[in-house]
Every structure is written in C-alpha cells, then in structure tokens.
Short mmCIF file of C-alpha atoms and ligand atoms in Angstrom, two decimals:
data_model
loop_
_atom_site.label_atom_id
_atom_site.label_comp_id
_atom_site.label_asym_id
_atom_site.label_seq_id
_atom_site.Cartn_x
_atom_site.Cartn_y
_atom_site.Cartn_z
CA MET A 1 10.91 -46.24 11.30
CA SER A 2 13.50 -49.01 11.37
CA LEU A 3 14.90 -51.27 8.71
CA PHE A 4 13.70 -54.16 10.83
CA ASP A 5 10.03 -53.09 11.01
CA LYS A 6 9.19 -54.94 7.81
CA PHE A 7 10.04 -58.28 9.43
CA GLU A 8 7.46 -57.83 12.20
CA ARG A 9 4.76 -59.94 10.51
CA LEU A 10 7.21 -62.75 9.74
CA ARG A 11 8.49 -62.63 13.32
CA GLU A 12 4.96 -62.80 14.72
CA ARG A 13 4.16 -65.82 12.54
CA ASN A 14 7.37 -67.51 13.63
CA GLU A 15 6.59 -66.87 17.33
CA TYR A 16 3.05 -68.16 16.81
CA ALA A 17 4.37 -71.37 15.27
CA LYS A 18 6.54 -71.88 18.36
CA THR A 19 3.51 -71.77 20.67
CA PHE A 20 2.59 -75.23 19.38
CA GLY A 21 5.77 -76.72 20.80
CA ARG A 22 8.98 -76.98 18.87
CA SER A 23 9.63 -74.53 16.05
CA PRO A 24 9.63 -76.42 12.76
CA ILE A 25 11.83 -73.73 11.25
CA GLY A 26 15.51 -74.59 10.96
CA MET A 27 15.41 -77.23 13.67
CA PRO A 28 18.93 -78.61 14.30
CA PHE A 29 19.69 -82.31 14.06
CA GLU A 30 22.50 -83.12 16.47
CA GLU A 31 23.83 -86.16 14.68
CA MET A 32 22.94 -87.95 11.47
CA LEU A 33 22.89 -91.69 12.18
CA SER A 34 22.08 -92.74 8.59
CA PRO A 35 20.34 -91.24 5.54
CA THR A 36 17.01 -91.86 7.28
CA ARG A 37 17.79 -91.39 11.00
CA ALA A 38 18.92 -88.46 13.14
CA ARG A 39 19.54 -87.92 16.83
CA VAL A 40 17.82 -84.99 18.54
CA GLY A 41 18.56 -84.91 22.29
CA ASN A 42 18.36 -88.51 23.38
CA ARG A 43 15.78 -89.44 20.75
CA GLU A 44 16.22 -91.19 17.43
CA ILE A 45 14.04 -89.63 14.74
CA ILE A 46 12.93 -91.22 11.44
CA LEU A 47 13.52 -88.68 8.69
CA ILE A 48 11.00 -88.61 5.86
CA GLY A 49 11.44 -85.06 4.64
CA THR A 50 15.04 -84.67 3.48
CA ASN A 51 15.01 -84.81 -0.37
CA ASN A 52 17.65 -87.53 0.00
CA TYR A 53 15.90 -89.53 -2.71
CA LEU A 54 18.58 -92.12 -3.41
CA GLY A 55 19.89 -92.18 0.17
CA LEU A 56 23.50 -91.66 -0.93
CA THR A 57 24.65 -89.33 1.89
CA PHE A 58 26.48 -92.16 3.67
CA ASP A 59 27.34 -94.21 0.59
CA HIS A 60 30.91 -95.53 0.84
CA SER A 61 31.99 -94.59 -2.66
CA VAL A 62 30.59 -91.07 -2.24
CA LEU A 63 32.34 -90.56 1.11
CA ARG A 64 35.54 -92.05 -0.29
CA ALA A 65 35.48 -89.69 -3.30
CA MET A 66 35.10 -86.76 -0.90
CA THR A 67 38.07 -87.68 1.29
CA ASP A 68 40.22 -88.41 -1.77
CA ALA A 69 39.33 -84.98 -3.20
CA VAL A 70 40.20 -83.25 0.06
CA GLU A 71 43.61 -84.90 0.06
CA ARG A 72 44.27 -84.11 -3.59
CA TYR A 73 42.87 -80.58 -3.80
CA GLY A 74 42.41 -79.31 -0.21
CA SER A 75 39.38 -77.95 1.62
CA GLY A 76 38.20 -75.12 -0.61
CA THR A 77 38.92 -73.54 -3.99
CA THR A 78 39.32 -69.94 -2.76
CA GLY A 79 38.14 -68.51 -6.07
CA SER A 80 35.53 -68.43 -8.80
CA ARG A 81 35.25 -70.72 -11.81
CA GLN A 82 36.70 -68.19 -14.30
CA ALA A 83 39.68 -67.36 -12.07
CA ASN A 84 41.54 -69.88 -9.90
CA GLY A 85 38.49 -71.95 -8.81
CA THR A 86 38.27 -74.46 -11.68
CA TYR A 87 40.01 -77.76 -10.84
CA THR A 88 39.99 -80.91 -12.93
CA ALA A 89 37.36 -82.10 -10.42
CA HIS A 90 34.98 -79.50 -11.91
CA THR A 91 35.81 -80.14 -15.57
CA ASP A 92 35.70 -83.94 -15.07
CA LEU A 93 32.22 -83.60 -13.57
CA GLU A 94 31.10 -81.46 -16.50
CA ASP A 95 32.38 -84.14 -18.92
CA GLN A 96 30.59 -86.82 -16.91
CA LEU A 97 27.32 -84.84 -17.06
CA LYS A 98 27.68 -84.24 -20.81
CA ALA A 99 28.17 -87.97 -21.41
CA HIS A 100 25.31 -88.98 -19.11
CA PHE A 101 22.78 -86.64 -20.73
CA GLY A 102 24.21 -86.78 -24.26
CA ALA A 103 24.57 -82.99 -24.16
CA ALA A 104 26.80 -80.63 -26.15
CA SER A 105 27.52 -78.45 -23.12
CA ALA A 106 27.42 -78.73 -19.32
CA ILE A 107 28.16 -76.03 -16.75
CA VAL A 108 28.56 -76.70 -13.03
CA PHE A 109 27.54 -73.97 -10.58
CA THR A 110 28.05 -73.64 -6.82
CA THR A 111 24.38 -74.31 -5.89
CA GLY A 112 21.17 -75.19 -7.69
CA TYR A 113 19.74 -71.81 -6.80
CA GLN A 114 22.66 -70.07 -8.48
CA THR A 115 22.33 -72.37 -11.48
CA ASN A 116 18.84 -71.15 -12.29
CA LEU A 117 19.68 -67.58 -11.35
CA GLY A 118 22.83 -67.59 -13.47
CA THR A 119 21.44 -69.30 -16.56
CA ILE A 120 17.85 -68.01 -16.94
CA SER A 121 18.73 -64.38 -16.20
CA THR A 122 21.66 -64.50 -18.64
CA LEU A 123 19.97 -66.39 -21.49
CA ALA A 124 16.96 -64.04 -21.58
CA GLY A 125 18.01 -60.39 -21.90
CA GLN A 126 16.66 -56.99 -22.89
CA GLY A 127 13.76 -57.27 -25.34
CA ASP A 128 13.36 -61.05 -24.83
CA HIS A 129 10.40 -62.85 -23.25
CA LEU A 130 10.40 -65.29 -20.35
CA LEU A 131 7.33 -67.49 -19.90
CA ILE A 132 7.24 -69.28 -16.56
CA ASP A 133 4.85 -71.71 -14.89
CA SER A 134 2.94 -69.95 -12.10
CA ASP A 135 4.04 -72.58 -9.52
CA SER A 136 7.75 -72.04 -10.24
CA HIS A 137 10.34 -72.31 -7.47
CA ALA A 138 11.53 -69.09 -5.81
CA CYS A 139 14.87 -69.20 -7.64
CA ILE A 140 13.10 -69.13 -11.03
CA TYR A 141 11.12 -66.08 -9.94
CA ASP A 142 14.34 -64.48 -8.67
CA ALA A 143 16.07 -65.24 -11.98
CA CYS A 144 13.26 -63.41 -13.79
CA ARG A 145 13.65 -60.39 -11.51
CA LEU A 146 17.35 -60.34 -12.29
CA SER A 147 16.80 -60.70 -16.04
CA ASP A 148 16.16 -57.69 -18.30
CA ALA A 149 13.55 -59.71 -20.23
CA ALA A 150 9.78 -59.28 -19.77
CA THR A 151 8.29 -62.10 -17.65
CA HIS A 152 4.88 -63.65 -18.31
CA ARG A 153 3.35 -66.33 -16.12
CA PHE A 154 1.10 -69.07 -17.46
CA LYS A 155 -1.26 -71.40 -15.60
CA HIS A 156 0.42 -74.24 -13.78
CA ASN A 157 0.91 -77.36 -15.94
CA ASP A 158 -1.35 -75.95 -18.67
CA PRO A 159 0.22 -76.13 -22.18
CA GLU A 160 -2.92 -74.66 -23.77
CA ASN A 161 -2.60 -71.58 -21.55
CA LEU A 162 1.08 -71.29 -22.50
CA GLN A 163 0.12 -71.52 -26.17
CA ARG A 164 -2.31 -68.61 -25.84
CA ARG A 165 0.26 -66.49 -24.03
CA LEU A 166 2.95 -67.19 -26.63
CA GLN A 167 0.62 -66.25 -29.44
CA ARG A 168 -0.08 -62.87 -27.83
CA LEU A 169 3.57 -61.84 -27.66
CA PRO A 170 4.98 -59.37 -30.17
CA ASP A 171 7.22 -60.80 -32.92
CA THR A 172 10.29 -59.05 -31.54
CA GLY A 173 12.74 -60.66 -29.11
CA ALA A 174 13.67 -64.27 -28.33
CA ARG A 175 11.44 -66.49 -26.17
CA LEU A 176 12.31 -68.86 -23.32
CA VAL A 177 9.75 -71.11 -21.61
CA VAL A 178 10.69 -72.29 -18.10
CA VAL A 179 9.05 -75.25 -16.35
CA GLU A 180 10.02 -77.82 -13.71
CA GLY A 181 10.01 -81.59 -14.15
CA MET A 182 8.44 -82.56 -10.83
CA TYR A 183 7.20 -79.75 -8.61
CA SER A 184 8.77 -79.85 -5.18
CA MET A 185 5.79 -78.96 -3.01
CA PHE A 186 2.95 -81.03 -4.47
CA GLY A 187 5.05 -83.68 -6.20
CA ASP A 188 3.04 -83.25 -9.40
CA VAL A 189 4.72 -83.77 -12.78
CA ALA A 190 4.73 -81.43 -15.77
CA PRO A 191 3.24 -82.51 -19.13
CA LEU A 192 6.71 -81.77 -20.47
CA ALA A 193 6.35 -83.38 -23.92
CA GLU A 194 3.35 -81.11 -24.61
CA PHE A 195 5.22 -78.07 -23.31
CA VAL A 196 8.16 -78.87 -25.61
CA ASP A 197 5.81 -79.06 -28.63
CA VAL A 198 4.04 -75.80 -27.75
CA ALA A 199 7.31 -73.95 -27.10
CA HIS A 200 8.99 -75.07 -30.32
CA ALA A 201 5.87 -74.56 -32.44
CA ASN A 202 5.80 -70.95 -31.24
CA GLY A 203 9.45 -70.11 -31.78
CA ALA A 204 10.51 -70.50 -28.13
CA MET A 205 13.26 -72.53 -26.49
CA ILE A 206 12.44 -74.59 -23.39
CA PHE A 207 14.28 -74.80 -20.06
CA VAL A 208 13.37 -77.50 -17.56
CA ASP A 209 14.46 -77.50 -13.90
CA GLU A 210 14.79 -81.15 -12.92
CA ALA A 211 16.05 -80.48 -9.37
CA HIS A 212 13.71 -83.08 -7.86
CA SER A 213 13.45 -85.49 -10.78
CA VAL A 214 17.00 -86.33 -11.87
CA GLY A 215 17.88 -89.65 -10.25
CA CYS A 216 14.22 -90.51 -9.70
CA TYR A 217 12.51 -90.63 -13.10
CA GLY A 218 13.37 -92.10 -16.51
CA PRO A 219 14.87 -95.46 -17.55
CA MET A 220 18.38 -94.16 -16.77
CA GLY A 221 17.36 -91.73 -14.04
CA ARG A 222 17.80 -88.68 -16.24
CA GLY A 223 14.51 -87.14 -15.16
CA ILE A 224 11.09 -86.27 -16.53
CA ALA A 225 12.48 -85.28 -19.94
CA GLU A 226 13.84 -88.79 -20.35
CA GLU A 227 10.70 -90.37 -18.86
CA GLN A 228 8.51 -88.54 -21.40
CA GLY A 229 10.89 -89.22 -24.31
CA VAL A 230 11.91 -85.59 -24.96
CA LEU A 231 15.43 -85.43 -23.53
CA GLU A 232 16.84 -84.71 -26.99
CA GLN A 233 14.34 -81.95 -27.60
CA VAL A 234 14.66 -79.84 -24.43
CA ASP A 235 17.03 -76.94 -24.97
CA PHE A 236 18.27 -76.57 -21.38
CA LEU A 237 18.00 -78.89 -18.37
CA SER A 238 19.09 -77.80 -14.89
CA GLY A 239 19.54 -79.80 -11.72
CA THR A 240 20.94 -79.64 -8.23
CA PHE A 241 23.48 -81.76 -6.37
CA SER A 242 21.61 -81.12 -3.09
CA LYS A 243 19.01 -83.86 -3.45
CA SER A 244 19.60 -87.19 -5.27
CA PHE A 245 23.30 -86.34 -5.61
CA ALA A 246 23.73 -86.11 -1.80
CA SER A 247 26.01 -83.07 -2.01
CA VAL A 248 25.79 -79.32 -2.72
CA GLY A 249 26.01 -77.63 -6.13
CA GLY A 250 24.10 -77.42 -9.40
CA PHE A 251 24.39 -77.93 -13.14
CA CYS A 252 22.80 -77.00 -16.41
CA ILE A 253 23.22 -78.98 -19.62
CA SER A 254 22.25 -78.05 -23.15
CA LYS A 255 22.08 -79.60 -26.60
CA HIS A 256 23.36 -76.27 -27.94
CA ALA A 257 27.16 -75.94 -27.90
CA GLU A 258 26.70 -72.14 -27.79
CA PHE A 259 25.48 -72.53 -24.21
CA GLU A 260 29.18 -72.45 -23.26
CA SER A 261 29.07 -68.65 -23.72
CA VAL A 262 26.98 -68.38 -20.55
CA ARG A 263 30.25 -68.90 -18.64
CA LEU A 264 31.46 -65.57 -20.02
CA ALA A 265 28.40 -63.57 -19.04
CA SER A 266 26.68 -65.14 -16.03
CA ARG A 267 27.27 -63.15 -12.85
CA ALA A 268 26.23 -66.09 -10.62
CA TYR A 269 29.05 -68.07 -12.29
CA LEU A 270 31.67 -65.33 -12.49
CA PHE A 271 31.38 -63.70 -9.10
CA THR A 272 31.13 -66.49 -6.56
CA ALA A 273 33.52 -69.19 -5.34
CA SER A 274 33.28 -72.56 -7.09
CA GLY A 275 32.02 -75.69 -5.34
CA THR A 276 34.41 -77.26 -2.86
CA PRO A 277 36.47 -80.21 -4.17
CA ALA A 278 34.68 -82.49 -1.70
CA ASN A 279 31.21 -81.42 -2.89
CA ILE A 280 32.14 -81.73 -6.54
CA ALA A 281 33.71 -85.16 -6.07
CA ALA A 282 30.67 -86.35 -4.10
CA ALA A 283 28.36 -85.26 -6.94
CA GLY A 284 30.50 -87.15 -9.46
CA ALA A 285 30.50 -90.31 -7.35
CA ALA A 286 26.74 -90.03 -6.80
CA LEU A 287 26.21 -89.73 -10.56
CA THR A 288 28.21 -92.93 -11.06
CA GLU A 289 26.10 -94.72 -8.42
CA MET A 290 22.92 -93.42 -10.03
CA ARG A 291 24.02 -94.82 -13.37
CA LEU A 292 25.32 -98.19 -12.16
CA ARG A 293 22.63 -98.97 -9.57
CA PRO A 294 19.14 -98.66 -11.12
CA GLU A 295 17.92 -100.70 -8.15
CA LEU A 296 18.16 -97.53 -6.03
CA ARG A 297 15.39 -96.01 -8.16
CA GLN A 298 13.38 -99.20 -7.85
CA GLN A 299 13.68 -99.13 -4.04
CA LEU A 300 12.63 -95.48 -3.98
CA TRP A 301 9.51 -96.24 -6.01
CA ASP A 302 8.65 -99.37 -4.00
CA ARG A 303 8.79 -97.39 -0.73
CA SER A 304 6.88 -94.50 -2.26
CA ARG A 305 4.04 -96.75 -3.41
CA GLN A 306 3.93 -98.39 0.01
CA LEU A 307 3.67 -95.02 1.75
CA HIS A 308 1.20 -93.55 -0.73
CA ALA A 309 -1.13 -96.56 -0.54
CA GLY A 310 -0.91 -96.59 3.28
CA LEU A 311 -1.74 -92.89 3.63
CA ALA A 312 -4.59 -93.17 1.12
CA LYS A 313 -6.00 -96.12 3.06
CA LEU A 314 -5.95 -94.01 6.24
CA GLY A 315 -8.04 -91.45 4.35
CA PHE A 316 -5.45 -88.68 3.99
CA ASP A 317 -5.89 -86.17 1.17
CA LEU A 318 -2.91 -86.75 -1.14
CA VAL A 319 -2.21 -84.07 -3.73
CA ALA A 320 -0.54 -86.22 -6.41
CA PRO A 321 0.04 -89.90 -7.33
CA ALA A 322 2.92 -91.81 -5.70
CA GLY A 323 6.34 -90.29 -6.35
CA PRO A 324 9.51 -89.14 -4.58
CA VAL A 325 7.46 -86.36 -2.92
CA ILE A 326 4.17 -87.16 -1.23
CA ALA A 327 2.23 -84.08 -0.15
CA VAL A 328 -0.55 -84.49 2.39
CA ARG A 329 -3.02 -81.61 2.17
CA ARG A 330 -4.24 -80.28 5.54
CA PRO A 331 -7.32 -78.12 6.05
CA ASP A 332 -5.43 -75.11 7.44
CA GLU A 333 -2.10 -73.87 8.75
CA VAL A 334 -2.90 -74.40 12.45
CA THR A 335 -3.83 -78.05 11.87
CA ALA A 336 -0.64 -78.57 9.85
CA ILE A 337 1.59 -77.03 12.55
CA ARG A 338 -0.13 -78.98 15.32
CA GLU A 339 0.21 -82.25 13.43
CA TRP A 340 3.84 -81.55 12.55
CA ASN A 341 4.48 -81.32 16.31
CA HIS A 342 2.56 -84.51 17.07
CA LEU A 343 4.60 -86.36 14.44
CA PHE A 344 7.85 -84.98 15.78
CA ALA A 345 6.91 -85.96 19.35
CA ASP A 346 6.26 -89.39 17.84
CA ASN A 347 9.85 -89.43 16.44
CA VAL A 348 8.94 -88.74 12.82
CA TYR A 349 10.31 -85.74 10.92
CA VAL A 350 8.39 -84.44 7.89
CA ASN A 351 8.50 -81.02 6.19
CA LEU A 352 5.94 -78.46 7.19
CA ALA A 353 4.99 -76.41 4.12
CA VAL A 354 2.71 -73.42 4.58
CA PRO A 355 1.97 -70.23 2.59
CA PRO A 356 3.65 -68.32 1.04
CA ALA A 357 6.06 -71.17 0.17
CA THR A 358 3.18 -73.27 -1.20
CA PRO A 359 0.99 -72.72 -4.26
CA GLY A 360 -2.58 -71.53 -3.80
CA GLY A 361 -2.29 -70.88 -0.05
CA THR A 362 -2.26 -74.61 0.76
CA SER A 363 -0.91 -76.07 4.02
CA LEU A 364 0.92 -79.36 3.68
CA LEU A 365 2.74 -82.06 5.52
CA ARG A 366 5.34 -82.82 2.87
CA LEU A 367 7.07 -86.19 2.84
CA SER A 368 9.99 -87.16 0.66
CA VAL A 369 10.85 -90.80 0.27
CA SER A 370 14.36 -92.28 0.08
CA ALA A 371 15.71 -95.47 -1.44
CA ALA A 372 17.35 -95.91 1.98
CA HIS A 373 14.02 -96.18 3.84
CA SER A 374 13.24 -99.69 4.97
CA SER A 375 9.77 -101.09 4.64
CA GLU A 376 9.63 -101.12 8.47
CA GLU A 377 10.43 -97.41 8.62
CA ILE A 378 7.57 -96.66 6.21
CA ASP A 379 5.26 -98.75 8.44
CA ALA A 380 6.42 -96.75 11.48
CA VAL A 381 5.66 -93.47 9.66
CA LEU A 382 2.22 -94.78 8.70
CA ALA A 383 1.54 -95.77 12.31
CA ALA A 384 2.44 -92.22 13.43
CA PHE A 385 0.04 -90.78 10.84
CA GLU A 386 -2.66 -93.14 12.04
CA ARG A 387 -2.23 -91.74 15.58
CA LEU A 388 -3.05 -88.25 14.22
CA LEU A 389 -6.58 -89.38 13.37
CA MET B 1 -8.98 -42.62 -18.81
CA ASN B 2 -12.64 -42.72 -19.75
CA VAL B 3 -15.02 -44.49 -17.34
CA ASP B 4 -17.30 -45.30 -20.27
CA SER B 5 -14.55 -47.23 -22.07
CA THR B 6 -15.37 -50.84 -22.78
CA VAL B 7 -12.04 -51.90 -21.26
CA PHE B 8 -12.83 -50.19 -17.95
CA GLN B 9 -16.32 -51.69 -17.94
CA SER B 10 -15.01 -55.19 -18.62
CA ILE B 11 -12.34 -54.85 -15.90
CA ARG B 12 -15.00 -53.64 -13.46
CA THR B 13 -17.21 -56.64 -14.25
CA ILE B 14 -14.32 -59.09 -13.75
CA LEU B 15 -13.18 -57.38 -10.53
CA SER B 16 -16.66 -57.54 -9.08
CA GLY B 17 -16.37 -61.33 -9.20
CA TYR B 18 -13.43 -61.16 -6.76
CA VAL B 19 -14.87 -58.77 -4.13
CA ASP B 20 -18.05 -58.58 -2.13
CA GLY B 21 -20.73 -56.18 -3.36
CA ALA B 22 -20.07 -53.46 -0.75
CA HIS B 23 -16.94 -52.19 -2.56
CA GLU B 24 -17.14 -49.32 -5.00
CA ILE B 25 -14.98 -49.92 -8.09
CA ALA B 26 -13.86 -46.60 -9.59
CA PRO B 27 -10.70 -45.57 -11.50
CA HIS B 28 -8.99 -44.38 -8.29
CA THR B 29 -9.80 -47.60 -6.37
CA ARG B 30 -6.64 -49.42 -5.27
CA ILE B 31 -6.85 -53.07 -6.31
CA ILE B 32 -5.14 -54.68 -3.34
CA ALA B 33 -5.44 -52.05 -0.58
CA ASP B 34 -9.09 -51.03 -1.14
CA LEU B 35 -10.61 -54.18 -2.60
CA GLU B 36 -8.71 -56.49 -0.22
CA ILE B 37 -8.00 -59.01 -2.99
CA ASP B 38 -5.70 -61.75 -1.78
CA SER B 39 -2.38 -61.85 -3.65
CA VAL B 40 -3.15 -65.51 -4.47
CA ASN B 41 -6.24 -64.32 -6.38
CA VAL B 42 -4.49 -61.44 -8.13
CA PHE B 43 -2.86 -63.90 -10.52
CA ASP B 44 -6.21 -65.42 -11.55
CA LEU B 45 -7.72 -61.96 -11.81
CA ILE B 46 -4.99 -60.65 -14.11
CA MET B 47 -5.22 -63.78 -16.24
CA GLU B 48 -8.95 -63.31 -16.66
CA ILE B 49 -8.45 -59.69 -17.69
CA GLU B 50 -5.70 -60.71 -20.14
CA ASP B 51 -7.91 -63.37 -21.70
CA ALA B 52 -10.89 -61.01 -21.98
CA ASN B 53 -8.76 -58.43 -23.83
CA ASP B 54 -6.37 -60.80 -25.65
CA VAL B 55 -3.24 -59.12 -24.26
CA SER B 56 -0.37 -60.25 -22.02
CA ILE B 57 0.73 -58.04 -19.11
CA SER B 58 4.30 -58.73 -17.96
CA MET B 59 5.05 -59.24 -14.24
CA GLU B 60 7.29 -56.19 -14.36
CA THR B 61 4.33 -54.09 -15.53
CA ILE B 62 1.93 -55.66 -13.04
CA SER B 63 4.19 -54.56 -10.16
CA THR B 64 3.75 -50.90 -11.24
CA ILE B 65 -0.07 -51.06 -11.25
CA HIS B 66 -1.94 -49.97 -8.12
CA THR B 67 -5.35 -48.63 -9.17
CA VAL B 68 -8.14 -49.82 -11.44
CA GLY B 69 -7.49 -46.77 -13.64
CA GLU B 70 -3.81 -47.66 -14.06
CA LEU B 71 -4.77 -51.23 -14.94
CA THR B 72 -7.22 -49.92 -17.56
CA ASP B 73 -4.56 -47.65 -19.05
CA VAL B 74 -2.08 -50.52 -19.33
CA VAL B 75 -4.61 -52.81 -21.02
CA GLU B 76 -5.70 -50.06 -23.41
CA SER B 77 -2.12 -49.28 -24.41
CA LEU B 78 -1.40 -52.98 -24.99
CA ILE B 79 -4.47 -53.23 -27.23
CA ARG B 80 -3.33 -50.16 -29.19
CA ALA B 81 0.17 -51.66 -29.60
CA LYS B 82 -1.15 -54.81 -31.27
C1 LIG C 1 12.80 -76.71 -8.08
C2 LIG C 1 14.07 -76.31 -7.40
N1 LIG C 1 15.01 -75.68 -8.12
C3 LIG C 1 16.18 -75.32 -7.56
C4 LIG C 1 16.45 -75.55 -6.23
C5 LIG C 1 17.73 -75.03 -5.65
O1 LIG C 1 18.64 -76.01 -5.37
P1 LIG C 1 19.85 -75.83 -4.32
O2 LIG C 1 19.34 -76.33 -3.03
O3 LIG C 1 20.94 -76.64 -4.88
O4 LIG C 1 20.19 -74.38 -4.25
C6 LIG C 1 15.51 -76.25 -5.48
C7 LIG C 1 15.77 -76.65 -4.09
O5 LIG C 1 15.83 -76.00 -3.16
C8 LIG C 1 14.28 -76.60 -6.06
O6 LIG C 1 13.33 -77.20 -5.33
#
C-alpha cells in the first residue's frame, strides 16, 4: 500500500491520452508571439483556448504599468496582506474596483481560486446554509468543504429548484446562494435576475462568481449582473485577474460595508503572500483599458458571432449561443482527444475538456474567443474544424 | 430501520429507476459499490429522493451515506425534524 496508489487511475488515463499523439495536459508553449499566437518547436500556433477575452496580455499600457511597478516596488511583496504585503498598488486597485462597480467594499486576493475559497468559506459558518449551483467551479466546491456551513446543491440554472430547496431549510442560520455569471465549460449564462429575486425573497444573500463574464458582458463590461440589471442587488461579486484582466489575482466586491471584516477572518487572505506588484499593476491597467475601450468588447462579440455561425454552419453541436466561450460537444472522450490532436497538428490550439472537469460527463472541444483575434484567424480556425469532418 | 416503512419503499422505487432489474435493493445494499450507479447520476437520484420526501440532504451528510438503509435513516430523521 503506497500513498501513490490512488493516482494509478489518473496516471493510466493520462498515459492513454498520450497514445493519441501529444498530451493535451499542460503542454508548454515556448514563446508567446501575441495574445493569439504561440511558437511550439518551429511551428506557429493559433490560440483559441486561452481565456484572454480582451487580448490585453501584450497591451502597451498594461506592460508599462507592470515595469513601472517593478521599479517602484520590486519583484515580490514577501508577505501577506495583513502583514507587510499591502502596498499602495493593492489599495489603489481596491479603490479602483469599488469605483468601477459602485461597491461599498472591495478586497483583492492573490488568485481567483483563493478569492472564492477565502470569501465563501468565511462568510458562511457553523449553522449557516450554502446553496450552490450543481455546475459550480471546483473552487466553489472546495470553499464549501472548507466552510463549517451545511452545503446544498440545486439544479443548474434552475431558480425554481433553488426556491424549493430554500423553502425546505430550517429557520435557523443565515443563507448564502452561490452562482456563476457565465459558466466556464459550456459558456451558458445564469438567469441571475431570477436567482437574485428567489434568494432575497427567501431570506438569503447572493454571491455571483463573474470570473469569465467581467470585461465581456454588460454596457460597461461589469458582467452578467450588470447585463441583467441587478448589479445593485447582488450582495457579493467575485472575479479573477487571470482572464480579461490579463494578469493573476482575484477580487470580491460587495454593497455591504461590513464585508471589510472578511479581511480579519479569511485564512486565504491572512496566510498567503499578496499579489506581486507587477500583477496588481497589470490588473489595474487592464481595468482602465476595459473601461475606456468598449470597442474591445465589441470586437470580442463580433469574432464570437463569426466563429459560432461558422461552426454551426459546419454542423457542429454547440452547447450555448455565441459568447466568449464556445463549447463544441463531441460524442465521446476518444473522439474529443483525437480531434484535439488533429487540430493541434493543424496549428490550432483549443482546450480539451473531458470528465470529471465537465458537467454531466460531457466531452468538449472548448474555444475561447479574444478581442485580439483577427477575422482571418477565425476563418483559419473554421477551416481546421472543417478538415475534421 | 423497518423495511416496510414508506420511506424505504419510496427510496427503493426511485433507485430501481437507476439500475437494471438484476440488482437486489435491500437495506444493506451499497448504493455506489453494489448498484454501480454513476456518480453523475447520484446527484439526480438524491434530488429525486429529496423531492419525494420534501427534505434537503446536505452534501456533508451525503458523503457519510453508503447503504440504502443509511439513506433511509437520514431521510426519516430529516422528516421527523421538520
Ligand atoms: C468560475 C471560475 N472561478 C474561479 C476561477 C479561479 O480563478 P484563478 O485562475 O484566478 O485562480 C476560475 C478559473 O480558473 C473559474 O473558471
């Protein structure tokens, strides 16, 4: 009996995936040529699976903010937020987020994963009730495991099912409903306005993870809550700097000023080093770009509609309407792995998404569109998909 | 637990919709190991049982349940607590 025995099935699956050619898992890019191109060996690959929705990873003002921050503050913070790891870079970014979302409180964490872990598990404690969508991201599930509250799952994107579950709970304890804005695997969007009504009508607060939707949805790019007109109603909104913000880190904002107390109690905030000055400055610069350049969102949506229409015309089974994420459903895992390899050999990189990372045991080729994609690049991706047929 | 209880009978009826007829469903039957129910289906199964009995079983409780008898006991105690 070894500690490593339990990994045998995962290892076998990983080895099996490699028999189809290149392993899709953790494949290294040798050089990034632009937000949408990478070099692997002597080949130039079109990237259409990078969550780089606004294409800001090579934006001049973002890169400039990073180098300025390195010169002013150095390479790392060497401490946590409550000790020596809070610089004005962090507090400025929190002020910027508060202003952008019209929030009473904003807390910046080191990653998006830690944001959800550190807020959800701290807000809901002993005797409280967490109600989460069944398709929630791994970090929401992990937050529930870390919390002392009782966790109940409700049917994906089903406010009526949530309503029934809320009504069955005992009267004791506080209630927190957790949903996402846009779901990262299928690209489907939550009926958030209905969820807000159901939560509030049943004495619960609502937390929305907008990791994939901030920057992409809403008149000012503030996400699904803004798009559906309920930004002022949601109690907590979290996001990540690792997608539209072209950096690393995460944040949670709230209309409740009392949210500030989470800083005093959240272990994922207290016991880990703060984001590097460069990452924090990049996120701030990206937020400014997001605000001042709505045309980035327009480009993202134009390219998304082009890709979605093209794939539909080729007869591919698309899980959701056009959006930043376009998920192509495949009949089984083997087909998905084989096609991932064909696409890669054809110089196109997409995400391979297979169980258990996907809901309902589905196998997907997952594409994420960027404002930086040219119309020609989308055509090249469509041509590669056509060659799969 | 009592095999004649209406809760056990209703759980047995719901479970039979998730397995092929060859499986015996008794209090000692293990839900995942013996009935070979896919973990993807366990969620739907639990939801159906919750709806039929108008109770909500937390994920923390679900992870402690292995047999049909244990599931029946949990549902019965939730009904009593209402
Ligand atoms: C829905 C959702 N929430 C949170 C995260 C975590 O974000 P980060 O990559 O910043 O840890 C991700 C991304 O991985 C995500 O998809």
